[in-house]
Short mmCIF file of C-alpha atoms in Angstrom, two decimals:
data_model
loop_
_atom_site.label_atom_id
_atom_site.label_comp_id
_atom_site.label_asym_id
_atom_site.label_seq_id
_atom_site.Cartn_x
_atom_site.Cartn_y
_atom_site.Cartn_z
CA UNK A 8 -26.15 1.46 -3.08
CA UNK A 9 -23.73 1.88 -0.25
CA UNK A 10 -21.98 5.15 -0.26
CA UNK A 11 -18.85 6.01 1.67
CA UNK A 12 -17.91 9.69 1.35
CA UNK A 13 -14.57 11.15 2.16
CA UNK A 14 -14.72 14.94 2.75
CA UNK A 15 -11.78 15.96 0.56
CA UNK A 16 -10.20 14.26 -2.48
CA UNK A 17 -7.07 16.41 -2.36
CA UNK A 18 -5.43 18.35 0.50
CA UNK A 19 -2.20 20.23 0.81
CA UNK A 20 -0.96 20.94 4.30
CA UNK A 21 2.28 22.22 5.90
CA UNK A 22 4.45 20.39 8.43
CA UNK A 23 3.06 20.72 11.89
CA UNK A 24 -0.52 21.54 10.95
CA UNK A 25 -3.45 19.58 12.35
CA UNK A 26 -5.25 17.70 9.72
CA UNK A 27 -8.83 16.24 9.85
CA UNK A 28 -10.00 13.65 7.37
CA UNK A 29 -13.70 13.03 7.54
CA UNK A 30 -15.63 9.97 6.42
CA UNK A 31 -19.31 9.32 6.40
CA UNK A 32 -21.21 6.21 5.44
CA UNK A 33 -24.93 5.95 4.76
CA UNK A 34 -25.58 2.27 5.36
CA UNK A 35 -25.76 2.04 9.11
CA UNK A 36 -22.51 -0.11 9.19
CA UNK A 37 -21.03 -0.83 12.54
CA UNK A 38 -17.42 -1.21 11.30
CA UNK A 39 -15.37 1.61 9.91
CA UNK A 40 -11.70 1.64 8.95
CA UNK A 41 -8.91 4.02 7.88
CA UNK A 42 -6.10 2.85 5.62
CA UNK A 43 -3.27 4.60 3.91
CA UNK A 44 -1.96 3.50 0.57
CA UNK A 45 1.66 4.02 -0.61
CA UNK A 46 3.32 2.80 -3.77
CA UNK A 47 4.86 -0.65 -3.28
CA UNK A 48 3.33 -1.03 0.17
CA UNK A 49 -0.33 -1.79 -0.60
CA UNK A 50 -2.96 -0.77 1.87
CA UNK A 51 -2.03 -0.56 5.54
CA UNK A 52 -4.50 -0.38 8.30
CA UNK A 53 -4.23 2.62 10.57
CA UNK A 54 -7.21 2.42 12.89
CA UNK A 55 -10.55 0.75 12.91
CA UNK A 56 -13.83 1.07 14.90
CA UNK A 57 -16.54 -1.46 15.45
CA UNK A 58 -18.93 0.73 17.39
CA UNK A 59 -19.58 4.31 18.39
CA UNK A 60 -16.79 5.56 20.67
CA UNK A 61 -14.85 2.39 20.19
CA UNK A 62 -11.56 2.23 18.35
CA UNK A 63 -8.63 -0.10 17.92
CA UNK A 64 -5.18 0.37 16.55
CA UNK A 65 -4.30 -1.15 13.25
CA UNK A 66 -0.84 -1.86 11.91
CA UNK A 67 0.45 1.68 11.71
CA UNK A 68 -1.35 3.95 14.26
CA UNK A 69 1.70 6.11 15.20
CA UNK A 70 1.12 9.78 14.42
CA UNK A 71 -2.65 9.29 14.03
CA UNK A 72 -5.77 9.38 16.17
CA UNK A 73 -9.39 8.77 15.41
CA UNK A 74 -12.83 9.81 16.55
CA UNK A 75 -16.12 7.98 16.22
CA UNK A 76 -18.83 10.13 18.02
CA UNK A 77 -21.63 9.01 15.62
CA UNK A 78 -22.15 5.74 13.96
CA UNK A 79 -22.04 7.08 10.48
CA UNK A 80 -18.90 9.20 10.88
CA UNK A 81 -15.30 8.21 11.44
CA UNK A 82 -12.58 10.84 11.53
CA UNK A 83 -8.87 10.47 11.12
CA UNK A 84 -6.74 13.12 12.92
CA UNK A 85 -3.10 14.02 12.23
CA UNK A 86 -2.19 16.06 15.30
CA UNK A 87 0.98 17.45 13.76
CA UNK A 88 1.40 16.53 10.10
CA UNK A 89 4.76 15.45 8.92
CA UNK A 90 6.07 14.90 5.39
CA UNK A 91 6.13 11.06 5.75
CA UNK A 92 2.35 11.31 6.15
CA UNK A 93 1.95 12.26 2.53
CA UNK A 94 -0.19 9.55 1.18
CA UNK A 95 -3.53 8.32 -0.13
CA UNK A 96 -6.01 7.82 2.74
CA UNK A 97 -8.87 5.46 2.27
CA UNK A 98 -11.93 5.08 4.47
CA UNK A 99 -13.95 1.95 4.45
CA UNK A 100 -17.05 0.55 6.24
CA UNK A 101 -18.45 -3.01 6.58
CA UNK A 102 -21.52 -4.82 7.54
CA UNK A 103 -22.06 -5.90 11.23
CA UNK A 104 -20.03 -8.81 12.62
CA UNK A 105 -22.54 -11.42 11.56
CA UNK A 106 -22.56 -10.11 7.92
CA UNK A 107 -20.46 -11.09 5.01
CA UNK A 108 -17.89 -8.54 5.97
CA UNK A 109 -17.02 -7.09 2.61
CA UNK A 110 -15.54 -3.69 2.74
CA UNK A 111 -17.01 -0.67 1.01
CA UNK A 112 -14.43 2.10 0.27
CA UNK A 113 -14.63 5.76 -0.33
CA UNK A 114 -12.87 7.39 -3.27
CA UNK A 115 -9.88 8.36 -1.10
CA UNK A 116 -8.21 11.55 0.11
CA UNK A 117 -4.79 12.30 -1.35
CA UNK A 118 -2.80 14.30 1.31
CA UNK A 119 0.42 16.17 0.54
CA UNK A 120 2.35 17.54 3.49
CA UNK A 121 4.98 20.13 2.64
CA UNK B 5 -5.04 -13.94 9.52
CA UNK B 6 -3.19 -15.97 6.98
CA UNK B 7 -0.78 -14.38 4.60
CA UNK B 8 -1.34 -14.42 0.84
CA UNK B 9 1.06 -14.37 -2.13
CA UNK B 10 0.07 -13.03 -5.59
CA UNK B 11 2.23 -12.42 -8.70
CA UNK B 12 2.95 -8.72 -9.10
CA UNK B 13 1.65 -8.30 -12.57
CA UNK B 14 -0.24 -10.12 -15.31
CA UNK B 15 -1.47 -9.30 -18.86
CA UNK B 16 -4.55 -10.57 -20.61
CA UNK B 17 -6.00 -10.02 -24.04
CA UNK B 18 -9.36 -8.36 -24.28
CA UNK B 19 -12.22 -10.74 -24.55
CA UNK B 20 -10.24 -13.56 -23.09
CA UNK B 21 -10.50 -15.10 -19.60
CA UNK B 22 -8.21 -13.58 -16.94
CA UNK B 23 -7.06 -16.04 -14.35
CA UNK B 24 -5.52 -14.49 -11.24
CA UNK B 25 -3.82 -16.88 -8.70
CA UNK B 26 -3.39 -16.45 -5.04
CA UNK B 27 -1.53 -18.73 -2.59
CA UNK B 28 -2.67 -18.89 1.04
CA UNK B 29 -1.03 -22.08 2.37
CA UNK B 30 -1.48 -21.13 6.02
CA UNK B 31 -5.24 -20.56 5.76
CA UNK B 32 -7.21 -21.70 8.81
CA UNK B 33 -10.48 -23.66 8.68
CA UNK B 34 -12.73 -20.60 9.51
CA UNK B 35 -10.94 -18.12 7.15
CA UNK B 36 -12.56 -16.97 3.96
CA UNK B 37 -10.92 -15.80 0.78
CA UNK B 38 -11.87 -12.37 -0.43
CA UNK B 39 -11.01 -10.62 -3.67
CA UNK B 40 -11.06 -6.86 -4.23
CA UNK B 41 -9.82 -4.69 -7.00
CA UNK B 42 -8.67 -1.09 -7.34
CA UNK B 43 -8.85 0.90 -10.48
CA UNK B 44 -6.39 3.73 -10.75
CA UNK B 45 -7.19 6.66 -8.45
CA UNK B 46 -10.31 5.00 -7.14
CA UNK B 47 -11.09 3.25 -3.82
CA UNK B 48 -11.01 -0.61 -3.84
CA UNK B 49 -14.09 -2.52 -4.91
CA UNK B 50 -15.29 -5.79 -3.52
CA UNK B 51 -15.52 -8.61 -6.10
CA UNK B 52 -16.25 -11.89 -4.44
CA UNK B 53 -15.58 -14.20 -1.47
CA UNK B 54 -15.69 -17.86 -0.59
CA UNK B 55 -14.84 -20.50 1.99
CA UNK B 56 -14.32 -23.77 0.14
CA UNK B 57 -16.91 -24.08 -2.62
CA UNK B 58 -16.46 -22.40 -5.90
CA UNK B 59 -18.40 -19.10 -6.17
CA UNK B 60 -19.73 -17.15 -9.03
CA UNK B 61 -21.42 -13.76 -9.32
CA UNK B 62 -22.10 -11.19 -12.00
CA UNK B 63 -18.44 -10.02 -11.81
CA UNK B 64 -16.27 -13.13 -11.54
CA UNK B 65 -15.78 -16.71 -10.48
CA UNK B 66 -13.72 -17.96 -7.56
CA UNK B 67 -12.12 -21.37 -7.62
CA UNK B 68 -10.68 -22.68 -4.39
CA UNK B 69 -8.56 -25.78 -4.34
CA UNK B 70 -9.73 -28.76 -2.28
CA UNK B 71 -6.99 -28.21 0.30
CA UNK B 72 -7.83 -24.51 0.34
CA UNK B 73 -4.21 -23.51 0.09
CA UNK B 74 -4.67 -21.61 -3.13
CA UNK B 75 -7.40 -19.97 -5.17
CA UNK B 76 -7.95 -18.44 -8.65
CA UNK B 77 -10.18 -15.45 -9.50
CA UNK B 78 -11.53 -15.75 -13.03
CA UNK B 79 -12.82 -12.77 -15.07
CA UNK B 80 -14.45 -14.77 -17.89
CA UNK B 81 -14.35 -12.03 -20.62
CA UNK B 82 -11.89 -9.39 -19.65
CA UNK B 83 -12.50 -5.85 -20.88
CA UNK B 84 -10.21 -2.83 -20.88
CA UNK B 85 -12.15 -1.52 -17.78
CA UNK B 86 -10.98 -4.59 -15.89
CA UNK B 87 -7.43 -3.15 -15.80
CA UNK B 88 -6.74 -2.73 -12.08
CA UNK B 89 -4.82 -4.05 -9.09
CA UNK B 90 -6.39 -7.21 -7.71
CA UNK B 91 -6.10 -8.02 -4.07
CA UNK B 92 -6.50 -11.43 -2.50
CA UNK B 93 -7.23 -11.38 1.20
CA UNK B 94 -7.87 -14.16 3.74
CA UNK B 95 -9.73 -13.43 6.92
CA UNK B 96 -12.30 -14.74 9.36
CA UNK B 97 -15.82 -13.89 8.19
CA UNK B 98 -17.35 -11.04 10.23
CA UNK B 99 -14.09 -10.30 12.00
CA UNK B 100 -13.78 -6.73 13.09
CA UNK B 101 -10.10 -6.99 12.61
CA UNK B 102 -9.34 -6.49 8.96
CA UNK B 103 -6.22 -7.96 7.38
CA UNK B 104 -3.90 -5.46 5.90
CA UNK B 105 -4.02 -5.59 2.09
CA UNK B 106 -0.85 -6.78 0.43
CA UNK B 107 0.60 -5.42 -2.90
CA UNK B 108 -1.85 -7.36 -5.16
CA UNK B 109 -1.54 -8.21 -8.78
CA UNK B 110 -1.60 -5.53 -11.44
CA UNK B 111 -3.73 -6.90 -14.26
CA UNK B 112 -3.52 -5.13 -17.60
CA UNK B 113 -6.01 -5.94 -20.25
CA UNK B 114 -4.53 -5.45 -23.68
CA UNK B 115 -6.64 -4.38 -26.68
#
């Protein structure tokens, strides 16, 4: 079975702290994604990557950056956390472009910024 | 990617079929319809996808209208564990650009 693992299920950080959210997938997927999920807003795409060292902005990239140094790992970075970044963060991966394209999600990381 | 419209909530009796509608009137010829669901406090789970023919797998059936402007996800015998938010998404197959999920439909299966 495909497994997408997010490093932390729950984090509490203070305003201004640098936050790293790590995601690892074990199926050699080319595509990886970071979403945030907020009540009433559904899932919103922050960044995605379709290859190592490649990244593209999603719909809400402001305040975030990403890193894809290895194919299996996609990191989301909050350089200076703010309270409006309190949210559930979901990582996903998908098959290569020629594949069916369904997304496989991790369990999520719930971040609280105080 | 085309936009989708889903009802915000639906109820279904346990053991009965759950029929979840989705409108996607601006769908393009090369766009597929995907369905996912999210059980509370878990990551979303892929269910099924299709282009224009009806599709069935072990989880559900997908019925797409002939004009492709709408579709229905059918859970043939809903159980309490099917209570979840169901998302309908339209996108080009294999596209690296993923459509942002909308708000979905909260399905509640009642005992």
